[in-house]
C-alpha positions as a LaTeX table, in Angstrom:
\begin{tabular}{lrrr}
\hline
Residue & $x$ (\AA) & $y$ (\AA) & $z$ (\AA) \\
\hline
Met1 & $-17.92$ & 36.54 & 42.63 \\
Lys2 & $-14.90$ & 38.80 & 42.89 \\
Ile3 & $-12.75$ & 36.20 & 41.11 \\
Leu4 & $-15.29$ & 35.98 & 38.28 \\
Leu5 & $-15.36$ & 39.78 & 37.89 \\
Leu6 & $-11.57$ & 39.84 & 37.92 \\
Cys7 & $-11.42$ & 37.25 & 35.14 \\
Val8 & $-13.92$ & 39.19 & 33.04 \\
Ala9 & $-11.91$ & 42.38 & 33.56 \\
Leu10 & $-8.71$ & 40.67 & 32.47 \\
Leu11 & $-10.40$ & 39.30 & 29.36 \\
Leu12 & $-11.71$ & 42.72 & 28.47 \\
Ile13 & $-8.27$ & 44.23 & 28.93 \\
Trp14 & $-6.78$ & 41.51 & 26.68 \\
Asp15 & $-9.52$ & 42.16 & 24.17 \\
Asn16 & $-8.44$ & 45.80 & 24.00 \\
Gly17 & $-4.85$ & 44.82 & 23.23 \\
Met18 & $-3.16$ & 44.61 & 26.64 \\
Val19 & $-2.35$ & 41.49 & 28.71 \\
Leu20 & $-0.29$ & 42.09 & 31.83 \\
Gly21 & 1.11 & 45.25 & 30.33 \\
Glu22 & 2.39 & 43.64 & 27.11 \\
Gln23 & 1.22 & 44.67 & 23.65 \\
Glu24 & $-0.83$ & 42.04 & 21.82 \\
Val25 & 0.71 & 40.63 & 18.65 \\
Ser26 & $-0.97$ & 42.22 & 15.67 \\
Asp27 & $-3.16$ & 40.30 & 13.23 \\
Asn28 & $-0.66$ & 40.95 & 10.44 \\
Glu29 & 2.15 & 39.41 & 12.46 \\
Leu30 & 0.03 & 36.40 & 13.33 \\
Gln31 & $-0.97$ & 36.00 & 9.71 \\
Glu32 & 2.67 & 36.24 & 8.64 \\
Leu33 & 3.68 & 33.58 & 11.16 \\
Ser34 & 0.86 & 31.36 & 9.93 \\
Thr35 & 1.91 & 31.87 & 6.32 \\
Gln36 & 5.54 & 31.05 & 7.06 \\
Gly37 & 4.55 & 27.95 & 9.00 \\
Ser38 & 2.30 & 26.79 & 6.18 \\
Arg39 & 5.09 & 27.32 & 3.66 \\
Tyr40 & 7.48 & 25.30 & 5.79 \\
Ile41 & 4.99 & 22.45 & 6.16 \\
Asn42 & 4.22 & 22.50 & 2.43 \\
Lys43 & 7.93 & 22.42 & 1.61 \\
Glu44 & 8.58 & 19.44 & 3.86 \\
Ile45 & 5.58 & 17.54 & 2.51 \\
Gln46 & 6.66 & 18.35 & $-1.04$ \\
Asn47 & 10.13 & 16.93 & $-0.30$ \\
Ala48 & 8.55 & 13.78 & 1.13 \\
Val49 & 6.26 & 13.36 & $-1.87$ \\
Gln50 & 9.16 & 13.91 & $-4.27$ \\
Gly51 & 11.13 & 11.26 & $-2.41$ \\
Val52 & 8.29 & 8.75 & $-2.74$ \\
Lys53 & 7.91 & 9.61 & $-6.43$ \\
His54 & 11.63 & 8.98 & $-6.85$ \\
Ile55 & 11.12 & 5.55 & $-5.29$ \\
Lys56 & 8.33 & 4.89 & $-7.79$ \\
Thr57 & 10.66 & 5.88 & $-10.64$ \\
Leu58 & 13.27 & 3.42 & $-9.37$ \\
Ile59 & 10.61 & 0.71 & $-9.15$ \\
Glu60 & 9.60 & 1.37 & $-12.75$ \\
Lys61 & 13.25 & 1.23 & $-13.86$ \\
Thr62 & 13.75 & $-1.99$ & $-11.92$ \\
Asn63 & 10.60 & $-3.37$ & $-13.49$ \\
Ala64 & 11.99 & $-2.70$ & $-16.98$ \\
Glu65 & 15.25 & $-4.46$ & $-16.10$ \\
Arg66 & 13.28 & $-7.31$ & $-14.57$ \\
Lys67 & 11.29 & $-7.77$ & $-17.77$ \\
Ser68 & 14.50 & $-7.89$ & $-19.80$ \\
Leu69 & 15.96 & $-10.52$ & $-17.48$ \\
Leu70 & 12.73 & $-12.50$ & $-17.59$ \\
Asn71 & 12.82 & $-12.55$ & $-21.38$ \\
Ser72 & 16.37 & $-13.92$ & $-21.28$ \\
Leu73 & 15.32 & $-16.43$ & $-18.64$ \\
Glu74 & 12.35 & $-17.56$ & $-20.69$ \\
Glu75 & 14.60 & $-18.13$ & $-23.72$ \\
Ala76 & 17.07 & $-20.16$ & $-21.66$ \\
Lys77 & 14.21 & $-22.07$ & $-20.06$ \\
Lys78 & 12.74 & $-22.88$ & $-23.47$ \\
Lys79 & 16.09 & $-24.20$ & $-24.72$ \\
Lys80 & 16.48 & $-26.29$ & $-21.56$ \\
Glu81 & 12.99 & $-27.73$ & $-21.93$ \\
Asp82 & 13.64 & $-28.59$ & $-25.57$ \\
Ala83 & 16.91 & $-30.33$ & $-24.68$ \\
Leu84 & 15.23 & $-32.29$ & $-21.89$ \\
Glu85 & 12.36 & $-33.30$ & $-24.13$ \\
Asp86 & 14.74 & $-34.48$ & $-26.85$ \\
Thr87 & 16.75 & $-36.47$ & $-24.33$ \\
Arg88 & 13.63 & $-38.00$ & $-22.83$ \\
Asp89 & 12.36 & $-38.95$ & $-26.27$ \\
Ser90 & 15.66 & $-40.68$ & $-26.99$ \\
Glu91 & 15.44 & $-42.48$ & $-23.67$ \\
Met92 & 11.89 & $-43.64$ & $-24.40$ \\
Lys93 & 12.89 & $-44.87$ & $-27.85$ \\
Leu94 & 15.70 & $-46.97$ & $-26.39$ \\
Lys95 & 13.30 & $-48.45$ & $-23.85$ \\
Ala96 & 10.76 & $-49.16$ & $-26.59$ \\
Phe97 & 13.27 & $-51.09$ & $-28.71$ \\
Pro98 & 15.38 & $-53.14$ & $-26.26$ \\
Glu99 & 16.04 & $-55.81$ & $-28.83$ \\
Val100 & 18.30 & $-53.46$ & $-30.77$ \\
Cys101 & 21.06 & $-53.31$ & $-28.20$ \\
Asn102 & 19.67 & $-54.89$ & $-25.07$ \\
Glu103 & 21.86 & $-57.98$ & $-25.04$ \\
Thr104 & 25.13 & $-56.16$ & $-25.69$ \\
Met105 & 24.33 & $-53.23$ & $-23.40$ \\
Met106 & 23.14 & $-55.34$ & $-20.48$ \\
Ala107 & 26.15 & $-57.64$ & $-20.79$ \\
Leu108 & 28.52 & $-54.69$ & $-20.65$ \\
Trp109 & 26.58 & $-53.23$ & $-17.73$ \\
Glu110 & 26.80 & $-56.45$ & $-15.72$ \\
Glu111 & 30.54 & $-56.55$ & $-16.34$ \\
Cys112 & 30.91 & $-52.92$ & $-15.32$ \\
Lys113 & 28.94 & $-53.05$ & $-12.07$ \\
Pro114 & 31.49 & $-55.02$ & $-9.98$ \\
Cys115 & 34.31 & $-52.80$ & $-11.18$ \\
Leu116 & 32.30 & $-49.69$ & $-10.47$ \\
Lys117 & 31.35 & $-50.94$ & $-7.01$ \\
His118 & 34.95 & $-51.88$ & $-6.20$ \\
Thr119 & 36.24 & $-48.47$ & $-7.30$ \\
Cys120 & 33.61 & $-46.58$ & $-5.32$ \\
Met121 & 34.16 & $-48.64$ & $-2.17$ \\
Lys122 & 37.93 & $-48.24$ & $-2.45$ \\
Phe123 & 37.55 & $-44.48$ & $-2.63$ \\
Tyr124 & 35.05 & $-44.47$ & 0.26 \\
Ala125 & 37.27 & $-46.59$ & 2.49 \\
Arg126 & 40.25 & $-44.34$ & 1.82 \\
Val127 & 38.31 & $-41.17$ & 2.68 \\
Cys128 & 35.85 & $-42.20$ & 5.42 \\
Arg129 & 37.41 & $-45.35$ & 6.95 \\
Ser130 & 34.14 & $-46.42$ & 8.62 \\
Gly131 & 30.71 & $-47.73$ & 7.67 \\
Ser132 & 31.92 & $-49.30$ & 4.45 \\
Gly133 & 29.74 & $-52.37$ & 4.90 \\
Leu134 & 26.47 & $-50.45$ & 4.98 \\
Val135 & 27.55 & $-48.15$ & 2.18 \\
Gly136 & 28.59 & $-51.11$ & 0.05 \\
Gln137 & 25.17 & $-52.71$ & 0.49 \\
Gln138 & 23.38 & $-49.47$ & $-0.42$ \\
Leu139 & 25.63 & $-48.98$ & $-3.45$ \\
Glu140 & 24.92 & $-52.49$ & $-4.67$ \\
Glu141 & 21.16 & $-51.92$ & $-4.36$ \\
Phe142 & 21.49 & $-48.68$ & $-6.29$ \\
Leu143 & 23.45 & $-50.32$ & $-9.11$ \\
Asn144 & 20.96 & $-53.18$ & $-9.33$ \\
Gln145 & 18.08 & $-50.70$ & $-9.63$ \\
Ser146 & 19.87 & $-48.61$ & $-12.25$ \\
Ser147 & 19.69 & $-49.24$ & $-15.96$ \\
Pro148 & 22.09 & $-48.37$ & $-18.77$ \\
Phe149 & 19.10 & $-47.04$ & $-20.68$ \\
Tyr150 & 18.67 & $-44.10$ & $-18.32$ \\
Phe151 & 20.15 & $-40.83$ & $-19.50$ \\
Trp152 & 21.94 & $-38.68$ & $-16.95$ \\
Met153 & 22.77 & $-34.97$ & $-17.18$ \\
Asn154 & 25.16 & $-33.43$ & $-14.62$ \\
Gly155 & 24.58 & $-36.36$ & $-12.27$ \\
Asp156 & 20.76 & $-36.19$ & $-12.39$ \\
Arg157 & 18.30 & $-38.40$ & $-14.18$ \\
Ile158 & 16.09 & $-36.81$ & $-16.81$ \\
Asp159 & 12.86 & $-37.37$ & $-14.90$ \\
Ser160 & 14.39 & $-35.71$ & $-11.82$ \\
Leu161 & 15.46 & $-32.72$ & $-13.91$ \\
Leu162 & 11.97 & $-32.40$ & $-15.37$ \\
Glu163 & 10.42 & $-32.41$ & $-11.89$ \\
Ser164 & 12.93 & $-29.83$ & $-10.67$ \\
Asp165 & 12.18 & $-27.65$ & $-13.68$ \\
Arg166 & 8.47 & $-27.85$ & $-12.93$ \\
Gln167 & 9.01 & $-26.78$ & $-9.32$ \\
Gln168 & 11.23 & $-23.88$ & $-10.39$ \\
Ser169 & 8.54 & $-22.73$ & $-12.80$ \\
Gln170 & 5.97 & $-22.70$ & $-10.00$ \\
Val171 & 8.27 & $-20.64$ & $-7.76$ \\
Leu172 & 8.96 & $-18.20$ & $-10.60$ \\
Asp173 & 5.24 & $-17.80$ & $-11.30$ \\
Ala174 & 4.57 & $-17.14$ & $-7.62$ \\
Met175 & 7.30 & $-14.49$ & $-7.51$ \\
Gln176 & 5.87 & $-12.90$ & $-10.64$ \\
Asp177 & 2.43 & $-12.73$ & $-9.03$ \\
Ser178 & 3.88 & $-11.16$ & $-5.88$ \\
Phe179 & 5.78 & $-8.52$ & $-7.86$ \\
Ala180 & 2.73 & $-7.75$ & $-9.98$ \\
Arg181 & 0.59 & $-7.36$ & $-6.86$ \\
Ala182 & 3.15 & $-5.03$ & $-5.25$ \\
Ser183 & 3.42 & $-2.95$ & $-8.44$ \\
Gly184 & $-0.37$ & $-2.72$ & $-8.61$ \\
Ile185 & $-0.50$ & $-1.44$ & $-5.03$ \\
Ile186 & 2.12 & 1.23 & $-5.83$ \\
Asp187 & 0.20 & 2.31 & $-8.95$ \\
Thr188 & $-3.04$ & 2.51 & $-6.98$ \\
Leu189 & $-1.27$ & 4.54 & $-4.31$ \\
Phe190 & $-0.15$ & 7.16 & $-6.81$ \\
Gln191 & $-3.66$ & 7.47 & $-8.16$ \\
Asp192 & $-4.74$ & 8.69 & $-4.72$ \\
Arg193 & $-5.83$ & 12.31 & $-4.47$ \\
Phe194 & $-3.01$ & 13.05 & $-2.02$ \\
Phe195 & $-0.40$ & 12.73 & $-4.77$ \\
Ala196 & $-2.59$ & 14.53 & $-7.30$ \\
Arg197 & $-2.78$ & 17.73 & $-5.23$ \\
Glu198 & $-0.36$ & 20.59 & $-5.69$ \\
Leu199 & 1.00 & 22.84 & $-2.99$ \\
His200 & $-1.01$ & 25.81 & $-4.23$ \\
Asp201 & $-4.19$ & 23.94 & $-3.35$ \\
Pro202 & $-6.05$ & 26.07 & $-0.79$ \\
His203 & $-6.78$ & 22.95 & 1.27 \\
Tyr204 & $-3.12$ & 21.97 & 1.32 \\
Phe205 & $-2.14$ & 23.44 & 4.67 \\
Ser206 & $-3.38$ & 26.94 & 3.92 \\
Pro207 & $-2.61$ & 29.61 & 6.52 \\
Ile208 & $-4.88$ & 29.56 & 9.53 \\
Gly209 & $-7.12$ & 32.56 & 10.08 \\
Phe210 & $-6.90$ & 34.45 & 13.36 \\
Pro211 & $-9.55$ & 36.36 & 15.33 \\
His212 & $-9.82$ & 40.12 & 15.36 \\
Lys213 & $-9.00$ & 41.20 & 18.93 \\
Arg214 & $-11.49$ & 38.82 & 20.48 \\
Pro215 & $-10.83$ & 35.64 & 22.46 \\
His216 & $-12.22$ & 32.78 & 20.36 \\
Phe217 & $-13.54$ & 30.88 & 23.39 \\
Leu218 & $-15.87$ & 33.81 & 24.09 \\
Tyr219 & $-17.05$ & 33.89 & 20.48 \\
Pro220 & $-17.60$ & 30.30 & 19.25 \\
Lys221 & $-18.48$ & 31.56 & 15.76 \\
Ser222 & $-15.16$ & 33.32 & 15.28 \\
Arg223 & $-13.21$ & 32.96 & 12.04 \\
Leu224 & $-10.61$ & 30.77 & 13.73 \\
Val225 & $-13.20$ & 28.17 & 14.71 \\
Arg226 & $-14.83$ & 28.25 & 11.31 \\
Ser227 & $-11.45$ & 27.89 & 9.57 \\
Leu228 & $-10.48$ & 24.77 & 11.49 \\
Met229 & $-13.82$ & 23.04 & 11.67 \\
Ser230 & $-15.43$ & 23.94 & 8.37 \\
Pro231 & $-15.95$ & 20.93 & 6.07 \\
Ser232 & $-13.74$ & 20.79 & 3.00 \\
His233 & $-13.41$ & 18.45 & 0.07 \\
Tyr234 & $-10.42$ & 16.70 & 1.63 \\
Gly235 & $-11.44$ & 17.04 & 5.26 \\
Pro236 & $-9.49$ & 18.80 & 8.01 \\
Pro237 & $-5.68$ & 18.88 & 7.62 \\
Ser238 & $-4.64$ & 15.86 & 9.66 \\
Phe239 & $-1.23$ & 14.23 & 9.25 \\
His240 & $-2.60$ & 10.86 & 10.41 \\
Asn241 & $-5.55$ & 10.92 & 8.01 \\
Met242 & $-3.37$ & 12.02 & 5.09 \\
Phe243 & $-0.56$ & 9.51 & 5.50 \\
Gln244 & $-2.39$ & 6.50 & 6.99 \\
Pro245 & $-3.61$ & 5.14 & 3.59 \\
Phe246 & $-0.11$ & 5.62 & 2.23 \\
Phe247 & 1.48 & 3.64 & 5.06 \\
Glu248 & $-1.13$ & 0.87 & 4.76 \\
Met249 & $-0.56$ & 0.42 & 1.03 \\
Ile250 & 3.22 & 0.47 & 1.43 \\
His251 & 2.86 & $-2.24$ & 4.09 \\
Gln252 & 0.75 & $-4.34$ & 1.72 \\
Ala253 & 3.34 & $-3.92$ & $-1.04$ \\
Gln254 & 6.11 & $-4.97$ & 1.34 \\
Gln255 & 4.14 & $-8.05$ & 2.38 \\
Ala256 & 3.62 & $-8.98$ & $-1.27$ \\
Met257 & 7.35 & $-8.75$ & $-1.98$ \\
Asp258 & 8.32 & $-10.66$ & 1.19 \\
Val259 & 6.14 & $-13.71$ & 0.44 \\
Gln260 & 8.82 & $-15.54$ & $-1.49$ \\
Leu261 & 11.71 & $-14.28$ & 0.64 \\
His262 & 10.28 & $-16.00$ & 3.72 \\
Ser263 & 8.87 & $-19.07$ & 1.99 \\
Pro264 & 10.70 & $-22.38$ & 2.45 \\
Ala265 & 13.03 & $-23.36$ & $-0.37$ \\
\hline
\end{tabular}
């Protein structure tokens, strides 16, 4: 009982402005400290937001450069496809009319194959010095399966180049989809209310109110409790609640951009 009375007496003394002989900090000083702290927090958050906006500007600039490169790539791709189609058409025409030059061409090809095989095997034996028998057999099978009517470009047959071009187009389309998805996530992020608010918003870390010479745990309806717990349009000022959606969307954008980087070639 004595301890309880002693605690009450100490609380009453603190309520009157004295705690263990020291003067209580005035409300004006507390309010000034709160204001300075709020300004500091607002400044740091503003710097962070400006940094993220700068990243968005760089993404937009990169997107413009990407579109320019894609246009050039599409033009080169179109020219390549036209050249391959023309070459394939010529190849098909030669196959469709073998009587035009079949006898002469095949005769020359049969004469050329032994010489070609001998030259290749001579080079292989000089460089590798082992396994020439197996390589010679494989080379002979390859020459027998080949035809002088096939067109080759840079060591590849036309049909192989067409298949490779088709696969490259699929990879490019997938990368385009990933970049578009990441850009969409960034755009959605900057439409969030967090980036739309200004620092003069009263809910944007406004100074905290302080009680008037009364311990707030004795008066649960004090201004301090109401200031922290009162519902607002954006909810209580919580760093986790404010930045969690931002981090989640950035993670989704990163995953979208990393899809092709980690996919097998």
